[in-house]
XYZ file of C-alpha atoms in Angstrom:
612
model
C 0.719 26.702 20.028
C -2.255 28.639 21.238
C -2.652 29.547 25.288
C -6.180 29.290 26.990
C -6.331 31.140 30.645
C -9.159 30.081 32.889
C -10.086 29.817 36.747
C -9.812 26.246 38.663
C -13.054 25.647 39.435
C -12.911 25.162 43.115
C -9.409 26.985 44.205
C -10.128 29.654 42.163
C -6.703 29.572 40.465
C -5.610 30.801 37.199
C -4.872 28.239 35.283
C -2.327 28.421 32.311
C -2.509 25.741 29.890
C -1.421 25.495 26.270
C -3.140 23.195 23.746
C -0.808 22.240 20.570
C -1.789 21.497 17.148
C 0.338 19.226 17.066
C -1.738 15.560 17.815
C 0.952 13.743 19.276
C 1.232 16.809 21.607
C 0.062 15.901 25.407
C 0.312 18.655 28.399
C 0.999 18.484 31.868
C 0.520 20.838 34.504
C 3.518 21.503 36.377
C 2.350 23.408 39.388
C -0.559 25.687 40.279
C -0.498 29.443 41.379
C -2.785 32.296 43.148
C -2.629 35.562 42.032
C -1.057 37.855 44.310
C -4.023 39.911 45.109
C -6.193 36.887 45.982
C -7.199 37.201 49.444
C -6.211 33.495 49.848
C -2.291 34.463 49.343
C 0.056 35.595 51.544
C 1.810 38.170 49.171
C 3.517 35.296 47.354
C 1.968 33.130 44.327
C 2.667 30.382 42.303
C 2.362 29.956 38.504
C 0.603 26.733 36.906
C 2.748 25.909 33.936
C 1.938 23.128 31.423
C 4.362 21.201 29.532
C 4.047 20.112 26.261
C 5.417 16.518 26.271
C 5.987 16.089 22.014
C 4.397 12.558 21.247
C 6.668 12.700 18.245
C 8.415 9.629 16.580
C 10.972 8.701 19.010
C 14.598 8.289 17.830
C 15.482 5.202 15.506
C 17.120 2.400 17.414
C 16.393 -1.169 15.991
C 16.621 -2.537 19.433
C 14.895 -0.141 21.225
C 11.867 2.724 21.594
C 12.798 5.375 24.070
C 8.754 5.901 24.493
C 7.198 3.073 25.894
C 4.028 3.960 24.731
C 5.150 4.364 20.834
C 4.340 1.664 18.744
C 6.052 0.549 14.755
C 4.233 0.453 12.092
C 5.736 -2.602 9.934
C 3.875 -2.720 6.316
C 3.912 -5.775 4.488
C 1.709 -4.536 0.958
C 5.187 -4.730 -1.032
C 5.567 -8.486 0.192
C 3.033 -10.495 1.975
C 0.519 -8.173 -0.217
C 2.074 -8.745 -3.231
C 1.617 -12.347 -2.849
C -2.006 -12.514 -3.334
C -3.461 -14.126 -6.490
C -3.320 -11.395 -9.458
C -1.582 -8.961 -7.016
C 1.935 -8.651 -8.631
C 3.285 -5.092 -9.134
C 6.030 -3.392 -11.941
C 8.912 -2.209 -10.361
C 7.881 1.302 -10.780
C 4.777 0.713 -9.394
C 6.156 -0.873 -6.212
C 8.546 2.378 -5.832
C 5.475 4.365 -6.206
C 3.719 2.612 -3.522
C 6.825 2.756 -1.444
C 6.810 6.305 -1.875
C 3.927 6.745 -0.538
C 4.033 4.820 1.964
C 6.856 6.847 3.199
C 4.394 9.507 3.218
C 2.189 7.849 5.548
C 5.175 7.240 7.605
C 5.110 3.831 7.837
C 8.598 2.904 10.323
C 9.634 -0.208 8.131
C 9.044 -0.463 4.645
C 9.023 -4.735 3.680
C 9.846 -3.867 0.247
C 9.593 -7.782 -0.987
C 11.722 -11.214 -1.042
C 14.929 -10.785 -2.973
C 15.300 -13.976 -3.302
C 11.877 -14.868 -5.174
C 13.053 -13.690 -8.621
C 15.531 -10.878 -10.074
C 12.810 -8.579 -10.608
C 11.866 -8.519 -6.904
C 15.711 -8.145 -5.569
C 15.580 -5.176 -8.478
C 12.490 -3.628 -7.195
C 13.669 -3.365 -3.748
C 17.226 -2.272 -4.199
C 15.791 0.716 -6.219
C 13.076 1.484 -3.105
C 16.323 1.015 -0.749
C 18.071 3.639 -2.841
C 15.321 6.040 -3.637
C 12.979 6.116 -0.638
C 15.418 4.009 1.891
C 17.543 7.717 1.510
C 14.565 9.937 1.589
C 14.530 12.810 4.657
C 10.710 13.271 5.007
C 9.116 15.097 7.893
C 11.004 15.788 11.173
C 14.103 13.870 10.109
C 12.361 10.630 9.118
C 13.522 8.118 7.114
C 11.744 4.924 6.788
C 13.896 1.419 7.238
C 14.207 -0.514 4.460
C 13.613 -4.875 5.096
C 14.088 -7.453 2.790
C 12.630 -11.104 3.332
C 14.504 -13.565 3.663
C 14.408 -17.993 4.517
C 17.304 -19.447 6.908
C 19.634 -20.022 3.980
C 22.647 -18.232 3.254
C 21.445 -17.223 -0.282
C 18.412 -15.970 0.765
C 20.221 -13.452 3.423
C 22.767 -12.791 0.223
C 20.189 -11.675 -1.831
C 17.798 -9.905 0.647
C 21.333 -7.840 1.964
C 22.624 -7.176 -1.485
C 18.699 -4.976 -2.017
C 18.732 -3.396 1.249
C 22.092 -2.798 1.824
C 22.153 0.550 -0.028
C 19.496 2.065 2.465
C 20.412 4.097 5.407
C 18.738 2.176 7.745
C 18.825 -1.430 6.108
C 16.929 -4.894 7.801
C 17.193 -8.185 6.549
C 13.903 -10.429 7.978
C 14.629 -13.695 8.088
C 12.497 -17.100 9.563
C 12.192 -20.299 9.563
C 8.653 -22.654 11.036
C 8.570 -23.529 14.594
C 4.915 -25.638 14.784
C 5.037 -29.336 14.976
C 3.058 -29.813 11.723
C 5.495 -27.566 9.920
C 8.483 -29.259 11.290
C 7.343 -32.595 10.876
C 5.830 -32.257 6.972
C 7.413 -29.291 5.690
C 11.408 -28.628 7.217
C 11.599 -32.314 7.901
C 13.771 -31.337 10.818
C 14.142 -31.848 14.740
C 13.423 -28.985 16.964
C 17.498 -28.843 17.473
C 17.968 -29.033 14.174
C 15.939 -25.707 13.806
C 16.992 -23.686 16.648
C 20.460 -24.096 15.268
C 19.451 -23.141 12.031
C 17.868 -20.310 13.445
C 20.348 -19.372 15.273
C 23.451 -19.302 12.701
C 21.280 -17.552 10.233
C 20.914 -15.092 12.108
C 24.165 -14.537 13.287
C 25.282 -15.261 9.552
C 23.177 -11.849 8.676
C 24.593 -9.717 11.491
C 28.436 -11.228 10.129
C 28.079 -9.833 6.797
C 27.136 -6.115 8.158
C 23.252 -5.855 9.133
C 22.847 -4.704 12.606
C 18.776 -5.141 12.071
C 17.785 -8.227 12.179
C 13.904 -10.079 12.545
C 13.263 -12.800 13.453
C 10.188 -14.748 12.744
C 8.996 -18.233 14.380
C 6.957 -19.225 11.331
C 3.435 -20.595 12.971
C 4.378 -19.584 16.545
C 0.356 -19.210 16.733
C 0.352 -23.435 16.735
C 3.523 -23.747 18.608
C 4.675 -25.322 21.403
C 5.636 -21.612 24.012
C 8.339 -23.764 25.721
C 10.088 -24.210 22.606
C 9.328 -20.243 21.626
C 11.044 -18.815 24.470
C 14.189 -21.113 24.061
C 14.144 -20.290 19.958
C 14.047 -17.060 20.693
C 16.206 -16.928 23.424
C 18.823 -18.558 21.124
C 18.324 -15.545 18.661
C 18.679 -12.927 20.609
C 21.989 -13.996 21.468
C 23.222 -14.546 18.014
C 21.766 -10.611 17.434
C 18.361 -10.286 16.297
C 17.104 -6.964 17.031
C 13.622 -7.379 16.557
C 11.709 -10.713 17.312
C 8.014 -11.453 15.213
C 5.285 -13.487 16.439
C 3.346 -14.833 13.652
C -0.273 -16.130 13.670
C 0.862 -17.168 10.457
C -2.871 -19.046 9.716
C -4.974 -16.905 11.691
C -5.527 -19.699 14.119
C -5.312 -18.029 17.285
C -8.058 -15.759 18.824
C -7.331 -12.353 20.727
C -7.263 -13.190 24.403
C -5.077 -16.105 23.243
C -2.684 -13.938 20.712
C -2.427 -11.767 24.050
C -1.514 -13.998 26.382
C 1.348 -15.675 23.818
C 2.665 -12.223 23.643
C 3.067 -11.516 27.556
C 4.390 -14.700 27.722
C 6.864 -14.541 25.582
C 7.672 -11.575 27.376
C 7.673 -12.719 30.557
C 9.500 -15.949 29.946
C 12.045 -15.355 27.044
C 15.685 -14.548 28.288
C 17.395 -11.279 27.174
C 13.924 -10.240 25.754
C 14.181 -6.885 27.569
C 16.875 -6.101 24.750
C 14.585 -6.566 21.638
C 11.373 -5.384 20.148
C 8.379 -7.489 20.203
C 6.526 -7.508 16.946
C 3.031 -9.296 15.614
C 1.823 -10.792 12.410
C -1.540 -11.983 12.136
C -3.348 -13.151 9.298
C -7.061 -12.634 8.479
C -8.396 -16.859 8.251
C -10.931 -16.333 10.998
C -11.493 -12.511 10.592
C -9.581 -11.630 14.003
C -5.895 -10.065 12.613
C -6.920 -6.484 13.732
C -8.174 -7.569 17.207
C -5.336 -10.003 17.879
C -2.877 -7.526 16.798
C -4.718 -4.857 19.221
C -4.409 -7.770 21.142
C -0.413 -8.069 20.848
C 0.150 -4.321 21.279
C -2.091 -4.051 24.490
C 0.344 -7.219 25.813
C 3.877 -5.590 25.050
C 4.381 -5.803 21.313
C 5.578 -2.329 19.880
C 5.976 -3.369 16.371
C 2.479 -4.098 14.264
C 2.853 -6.062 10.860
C 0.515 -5.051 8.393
C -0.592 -4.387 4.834
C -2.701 -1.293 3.252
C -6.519 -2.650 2.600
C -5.212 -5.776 4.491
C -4.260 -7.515 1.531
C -2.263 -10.831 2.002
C -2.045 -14.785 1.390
C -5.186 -16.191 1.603
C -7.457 -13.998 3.524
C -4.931 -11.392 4.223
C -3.367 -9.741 6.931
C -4.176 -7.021 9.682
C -4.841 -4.031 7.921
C -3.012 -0.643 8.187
C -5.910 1.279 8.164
C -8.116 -0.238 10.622
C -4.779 -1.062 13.414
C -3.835 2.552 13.311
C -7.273 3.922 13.422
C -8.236 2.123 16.143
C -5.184 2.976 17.822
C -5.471 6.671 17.135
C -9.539 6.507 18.205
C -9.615 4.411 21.263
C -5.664 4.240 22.247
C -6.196 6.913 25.397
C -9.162 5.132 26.306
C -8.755 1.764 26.231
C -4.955 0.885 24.405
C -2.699 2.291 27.307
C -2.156 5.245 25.832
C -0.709 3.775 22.858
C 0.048 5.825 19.466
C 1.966 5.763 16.159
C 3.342 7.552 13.831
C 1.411 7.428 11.000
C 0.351 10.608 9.045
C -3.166 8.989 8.570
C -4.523 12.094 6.029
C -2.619 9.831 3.913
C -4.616 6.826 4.720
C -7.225 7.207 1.594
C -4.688 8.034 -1.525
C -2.847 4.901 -0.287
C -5.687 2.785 -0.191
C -6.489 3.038 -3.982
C -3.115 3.308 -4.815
C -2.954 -0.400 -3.781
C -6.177 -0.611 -5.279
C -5.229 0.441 -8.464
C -1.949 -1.613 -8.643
C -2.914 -4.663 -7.306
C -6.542 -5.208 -8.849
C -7.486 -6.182 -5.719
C -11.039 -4.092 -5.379
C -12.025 -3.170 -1.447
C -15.114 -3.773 -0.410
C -18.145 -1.665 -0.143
C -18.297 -2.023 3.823
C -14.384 -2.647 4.354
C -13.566 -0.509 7.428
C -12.165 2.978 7.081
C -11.847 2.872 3.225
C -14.809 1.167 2.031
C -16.967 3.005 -0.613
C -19.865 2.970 2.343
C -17.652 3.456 5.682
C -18.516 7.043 6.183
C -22.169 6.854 4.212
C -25.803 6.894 5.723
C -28.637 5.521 3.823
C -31.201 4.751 6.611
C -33.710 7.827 7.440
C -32.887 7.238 11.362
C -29.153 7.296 10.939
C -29.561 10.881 8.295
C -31.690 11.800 10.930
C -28.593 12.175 13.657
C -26.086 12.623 11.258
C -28.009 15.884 10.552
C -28.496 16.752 13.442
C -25.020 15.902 14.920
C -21.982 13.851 13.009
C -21.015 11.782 15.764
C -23.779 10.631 16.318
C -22.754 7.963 13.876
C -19.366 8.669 12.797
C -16.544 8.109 15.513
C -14.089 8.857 12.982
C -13.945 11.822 10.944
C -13.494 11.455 7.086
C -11.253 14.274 6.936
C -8.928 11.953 9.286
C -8.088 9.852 6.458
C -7.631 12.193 3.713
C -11.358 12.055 2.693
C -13.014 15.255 2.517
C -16.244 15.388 0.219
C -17.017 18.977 1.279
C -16.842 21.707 -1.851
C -16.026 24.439 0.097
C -14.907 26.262 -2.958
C -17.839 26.105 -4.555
C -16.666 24.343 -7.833
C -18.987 22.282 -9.831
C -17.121 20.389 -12.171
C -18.305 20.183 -15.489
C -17.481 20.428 -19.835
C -16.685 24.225 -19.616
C -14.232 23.808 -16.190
C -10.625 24.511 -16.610
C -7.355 22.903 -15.597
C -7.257 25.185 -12.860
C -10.943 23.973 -11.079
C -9.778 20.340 -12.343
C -6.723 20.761 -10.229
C -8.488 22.802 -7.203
C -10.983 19.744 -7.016
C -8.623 16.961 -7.082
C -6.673 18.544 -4.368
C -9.696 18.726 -2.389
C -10.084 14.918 -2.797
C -6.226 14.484 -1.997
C -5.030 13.855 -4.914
C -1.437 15.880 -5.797
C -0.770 15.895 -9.160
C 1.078 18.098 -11.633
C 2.463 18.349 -15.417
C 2.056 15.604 -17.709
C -0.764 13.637 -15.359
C -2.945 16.866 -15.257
C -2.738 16.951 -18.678
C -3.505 13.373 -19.493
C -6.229 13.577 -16.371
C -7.727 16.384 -17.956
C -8.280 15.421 -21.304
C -9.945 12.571 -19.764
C -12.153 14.094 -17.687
C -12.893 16.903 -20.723
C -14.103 13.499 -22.588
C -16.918 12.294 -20.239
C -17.657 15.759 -19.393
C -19.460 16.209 -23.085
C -21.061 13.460 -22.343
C -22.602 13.537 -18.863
C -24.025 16.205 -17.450
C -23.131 15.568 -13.680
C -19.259 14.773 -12.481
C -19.079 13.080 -9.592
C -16.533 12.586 -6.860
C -16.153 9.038 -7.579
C -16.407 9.636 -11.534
C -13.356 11.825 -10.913
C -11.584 9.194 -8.265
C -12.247 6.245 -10.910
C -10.311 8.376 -14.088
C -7.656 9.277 -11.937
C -7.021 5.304 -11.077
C -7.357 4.757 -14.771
C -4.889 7.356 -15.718
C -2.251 7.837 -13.391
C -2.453 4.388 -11.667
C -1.326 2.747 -15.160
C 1.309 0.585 -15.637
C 4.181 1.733 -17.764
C 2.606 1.475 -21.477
C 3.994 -0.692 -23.738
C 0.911 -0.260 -25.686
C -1.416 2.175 -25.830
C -5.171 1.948 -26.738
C -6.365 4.566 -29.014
C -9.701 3.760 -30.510
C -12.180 0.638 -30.160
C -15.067 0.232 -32.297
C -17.268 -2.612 -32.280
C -20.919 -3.909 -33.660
C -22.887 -6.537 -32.009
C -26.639 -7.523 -31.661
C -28.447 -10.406 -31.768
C -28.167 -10.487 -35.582
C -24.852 -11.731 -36.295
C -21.673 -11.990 -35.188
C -19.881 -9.687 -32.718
C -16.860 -7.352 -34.506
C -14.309 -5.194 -33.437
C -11.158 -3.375 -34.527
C -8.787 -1.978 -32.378
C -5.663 0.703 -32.611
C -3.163 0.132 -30.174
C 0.304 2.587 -30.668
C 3.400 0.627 -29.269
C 6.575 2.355 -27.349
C 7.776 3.933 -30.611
C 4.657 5.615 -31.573
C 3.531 2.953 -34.345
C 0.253 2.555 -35.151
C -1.366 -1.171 -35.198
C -4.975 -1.817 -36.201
C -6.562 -5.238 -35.948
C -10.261 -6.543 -36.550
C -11.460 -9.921 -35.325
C -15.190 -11.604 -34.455
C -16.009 -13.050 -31.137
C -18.821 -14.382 -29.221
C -19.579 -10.985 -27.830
C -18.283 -7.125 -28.163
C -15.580 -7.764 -25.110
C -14.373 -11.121 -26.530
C -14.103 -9.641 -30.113
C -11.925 -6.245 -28.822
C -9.484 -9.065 -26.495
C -9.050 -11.244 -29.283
C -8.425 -7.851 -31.938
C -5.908 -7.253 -29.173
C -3.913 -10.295 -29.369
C -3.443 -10.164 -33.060
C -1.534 -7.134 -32.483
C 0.674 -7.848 -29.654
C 0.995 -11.487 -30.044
C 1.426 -12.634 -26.870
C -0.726 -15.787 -25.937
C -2.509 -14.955 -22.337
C -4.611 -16.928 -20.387
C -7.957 -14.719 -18.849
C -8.215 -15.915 -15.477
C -10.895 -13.090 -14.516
C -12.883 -10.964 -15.248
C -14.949 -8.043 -13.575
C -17.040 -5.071 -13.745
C -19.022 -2.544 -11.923
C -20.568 1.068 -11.784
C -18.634 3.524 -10.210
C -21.863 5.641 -9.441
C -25.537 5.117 -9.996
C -27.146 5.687 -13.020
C -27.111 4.628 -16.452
C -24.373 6.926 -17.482
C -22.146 5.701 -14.860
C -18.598 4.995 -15.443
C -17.712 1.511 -15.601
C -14.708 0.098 -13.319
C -13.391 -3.140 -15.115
C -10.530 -5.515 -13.591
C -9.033 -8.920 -15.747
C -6.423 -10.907 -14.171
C -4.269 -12.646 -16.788
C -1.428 -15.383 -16.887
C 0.929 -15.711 -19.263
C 1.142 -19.213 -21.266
C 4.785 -19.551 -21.254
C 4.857 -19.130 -17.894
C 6.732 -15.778 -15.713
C 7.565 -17.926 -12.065
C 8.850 -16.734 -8.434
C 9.436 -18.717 -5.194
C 6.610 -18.534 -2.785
C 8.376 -17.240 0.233
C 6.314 -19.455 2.665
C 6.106 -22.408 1.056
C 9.436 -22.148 -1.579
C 7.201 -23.702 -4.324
C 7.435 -22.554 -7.601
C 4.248 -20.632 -8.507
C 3.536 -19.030 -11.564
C 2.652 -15.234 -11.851
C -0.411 -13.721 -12.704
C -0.657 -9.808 -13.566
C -4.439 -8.000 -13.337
C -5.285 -4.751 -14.889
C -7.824 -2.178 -14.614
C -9.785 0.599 -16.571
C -12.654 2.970 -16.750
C -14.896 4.250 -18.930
C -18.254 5.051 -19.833
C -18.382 2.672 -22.640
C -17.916 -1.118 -20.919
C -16.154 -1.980 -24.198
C -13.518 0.437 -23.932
C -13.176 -0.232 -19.707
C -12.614 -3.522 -20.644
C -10.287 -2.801 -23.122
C -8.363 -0.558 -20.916
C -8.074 -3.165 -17.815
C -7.033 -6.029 -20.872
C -4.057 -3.916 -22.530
C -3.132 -2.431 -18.443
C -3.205 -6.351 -17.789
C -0.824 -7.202 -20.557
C 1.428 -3.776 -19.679
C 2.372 -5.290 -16.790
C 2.791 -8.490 -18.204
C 5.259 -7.284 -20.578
C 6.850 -4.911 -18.468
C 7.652 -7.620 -16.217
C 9.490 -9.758 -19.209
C 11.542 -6.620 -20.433
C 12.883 -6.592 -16.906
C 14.273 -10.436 -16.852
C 15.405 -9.662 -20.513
C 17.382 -6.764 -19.030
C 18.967 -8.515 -15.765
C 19.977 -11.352 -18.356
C 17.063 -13.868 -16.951
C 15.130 -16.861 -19.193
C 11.520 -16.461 -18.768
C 9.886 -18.735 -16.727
C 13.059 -18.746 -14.132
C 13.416 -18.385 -10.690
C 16.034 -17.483 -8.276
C 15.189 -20.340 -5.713
């Protein structure tokens, strides 16, 4: 804590103030003084302290924040993300985002819907276990929720995963909009309040004392019959009551005004948190959560890189930076408790595991959200940063600076490999240096200039990987306009086993998937397929995703809609060669895939089953 001593400008006081380090520090000034020798005193003199009031994260209480101004940070990646087309995560990839999103120190972890299949209530009772008992900075430990419909199995199953974490929540809802009541429930408004309300006192019976609530729709609801749902709620115990724009209907002076009213009109809501949800349909789920906040909601829903059913939810990044740019400004003072130098490595995380790419000119994490092209905005960025930039890069765990000095290239060591990675943000030891290394050692002989992003893209391809149950080795193909495309392909399975193939296609890529299959003889479908340049120039690395569906089917519940849907699993890969990127992303693709079925083989499940 570092002391600055200066005179008050017009009383001539010495002033005594102390700025933390700390940024959820704030001072206050006490009371003023005048030195004794100031021929303004009368032989006495007072002394200006400042107090540091700690804007740390208050105190866990699921009913209750002690700070008015602090505000939860619910993330939904591991569930509402995960339901996105292709977006389906191992287990040990969902632990690993979990991980780090206890890094980022996100306050509730949504670690999935139990219910949906076995591997889901699997997935989160590990991250319940494992990061649900985590101590991370200052005593933190993140709170583990499980989703969960108005059913009595559902609550089972979402209680049995998050039961083993210290601080366990069961999320449970039901729709309260007209056209969901009508077509989907098929059930009277009575008929759902009292569902509602046994449910939830059903989950607080057998042990959790944090419950959510969530009117499903309350963006297309009738407010009368919100505040006496959720009046009926909080008496059976919920702790924690969402409001869900669950189709992104609503717009932000609207979401706003449905949150103060809620607040203003729901009985026994002083004893509960407030929470939002809003989706992406019309582009407005960061502003109408802002929205919600600035109205009385202290818990935010979102996902990292907003990822979500249909157009996705509010995202992490941009809610929290917006709160942590404008929040003494404009928000009321508002703040969080997010660790946001952690903001970047979780965005491709997600990135990675979900083969969902962001955007060039998404906000905060997009490939161009902290670049200048045009001469007038260089101009003032040379001449001063903020001109343009009202966020710092180093803010979110980007820093492109080489203040070392290191210029990567075919002669560098491990040692300047690591160096430069932790510059970029990137922690890794052991084995994954290794394997990054001999990567990077690779396209080193054959391109003269490493880039940041060349570096960013092999360390998605290499650590981000799902658990191999293959493993490519070599590619080699001929094609031309002359004949037919070839290719033969060594793939080592778990064991160590080599398995070569060869097989003609249409093309280089169709020739190397279909080498592929003859080896691990599983029929796929190949729903998509993508590529790109990592960096300009025609040695660029290529970034290739596929998104694949089994033929004999892998299924889960949809936990909106409880319909049966059938899982897809994506991959990802890079190279320099397009072949072998595409390669890569195809055998990461059918990892995953397989992965996945080892997992129902273990927990005794046919394929193609669902826990509904």
């Amino acid at each position: 804590m570092a002391s600055i001593t200066t005179n008050h400008p017009i009383s001539g006081n010495t002033l005594i103030s102390f700025r933390p380090k700390n940024p959820f520090l704030q001072t206050q000034t006490l009371f003023n003084f005048k030195p004794s020798n100031s021929k303004h005193s009368n032989s006495s003199f007072s002394i200006p302290i400042v107090r540091c009031s700690i804007r740390r994260r208050p105190e866990y209480t699921p009913n209750h924040i002690p700070d008015p101004n602090y505000v939860r940070i619910f993330d939904t990646t591991l569930r509402d993300g995960e339901q996105s087309p292709g977006a389906t995560m191992t287990t040990e990839e969902k632990l690993d985002v979990a991980r780090q999103l206890a890094k980022l120190g996100v306050d509730i972890i949504e670690a999935g819907f139990p219910a949906s299949s076995e591997a889901d209530l699997e997935a989160v009772k590990l991250i319940a276990k494992e990061v649900g008992n985590g101590v991370y900075e200052e005593g933190y430990v993140p709170v583990i929720c499980g989703l969960a419909r108005c059913n009595k199995r559902d609550i089972d199953k979402a209680w049995e995963a998050v039961k083993y974490a210290k601080k366990p929540r069961i999320h449970t809802f039901i729709a309260t909009s007209e056209i969901h009541m009508n077509y989907k429930l098929k059930m009277s408004r009575d008929e759902v309040v009292e569902k509602a309300r046994s449910m939830v006192a059903y989950a607080r019976s057998i042990g959790c004392e944090d419950v959510e609530f969530s009117p499903e729709d309350a963006g297309r609801s009738d407010p009368e019959f919100l505040y006496h749902i959720l009046g009926e709620v909080i008496k059976a115990g919920a702790t924690t009551l969402n409001i869900p724009d669950t189709v992104g209907y609503t717009v932000p002076e609207e979401f706003g005004q449905l949150i103060a009213k809620i607040k203003a009109n729901t009985p026994g809501v002083e004893d509960v948190i407030i929470s939002t949800h809003c989706q992406n349909d019309l582009g407005l789920s960061t502003a109408n959560t802002l929205a919600g906040a600035c109205a009385g909601a202290r818990q935010l829903e979102v996902t990292i890189n907003g990822i979500g059913e249909r157009a996705g939810n509010a995202s992490l990044e941009e809610v929290v930076m917006a709160l942590k740019c404008r929040g003494e400004q404009v928000l009321g003072g508002l703040y969080t408790g997010i660790n946001t130098q952690h903001i970047l490595m979780s965005s491709k995380m997600v990135e990675e595991y979900s083969g969902l790419h962001v955007q060039p000119h998404k906000a905060i994490v997009g490939a161009n959200a902290f670049a200048h092209e045009s001469g007038i905005h260089q101009d003032g960025m040379l001449k001063h940063k903020d001109t343009y930039e009202i966020i710092s890069p180093e803010d979110i765990g980007l820093n492109r600076a080489n203040e070392s000095g290191i210029v990567l290239g075919k002669l560098s060591g491990r040692h300047a490999l690591h160096a430069k990675m932790l510059e970029l943000g990137y922690e890794i030891e052991g084995r994954e240096l290794d394997d990054l290394f001999w990567r990077f050692k690779s396209v080193a002989e054959k391109k003269k200039k490493i880039t940041d992003d060349d570096l960013i893209a092999l360390m998605s391809d290499e650590i981000f990987q799902p658990q191999f149950v293959w493993q490519l080795q070599n590619v080699q193909v001929t094609c031309g306009s002359l004949g037919l495309s070839t290719a033969t392909v060594k793939l080592i399975d778990a064991d160590g086993q080599e398995h070569i193939s060869c097989s003609v296609g249409t093309g280089p890529v169709d020739a190397a998937y279909k080498a592929v299959d003859l080896i691990v003889k599983v029929p796929v479908t190949l729903l998509e397929y993508s590529m790109n340049a990592v960096t300009q120039g025609i040695d660029a690395i290529a970034s290739t995703r596929v998104l694949i569906r089994g033929e004999n089917g892998h299924t889960s519940t949809h936990a909106l809609t409880g319909e049966t849907v059938h899982r897809t699993f994506s991959g990802t890969g890079a190279d320099m060669d397009i072949v072998m990127s595409s390669v890569r992303a195809y055998v990461g693709a059918l990892n995953k895939m397989m992965s996945f079925r080892k997992l129902l083989a273990k927990n005794n499940k046919p394929e193609g089953s669902a826990v509904i």
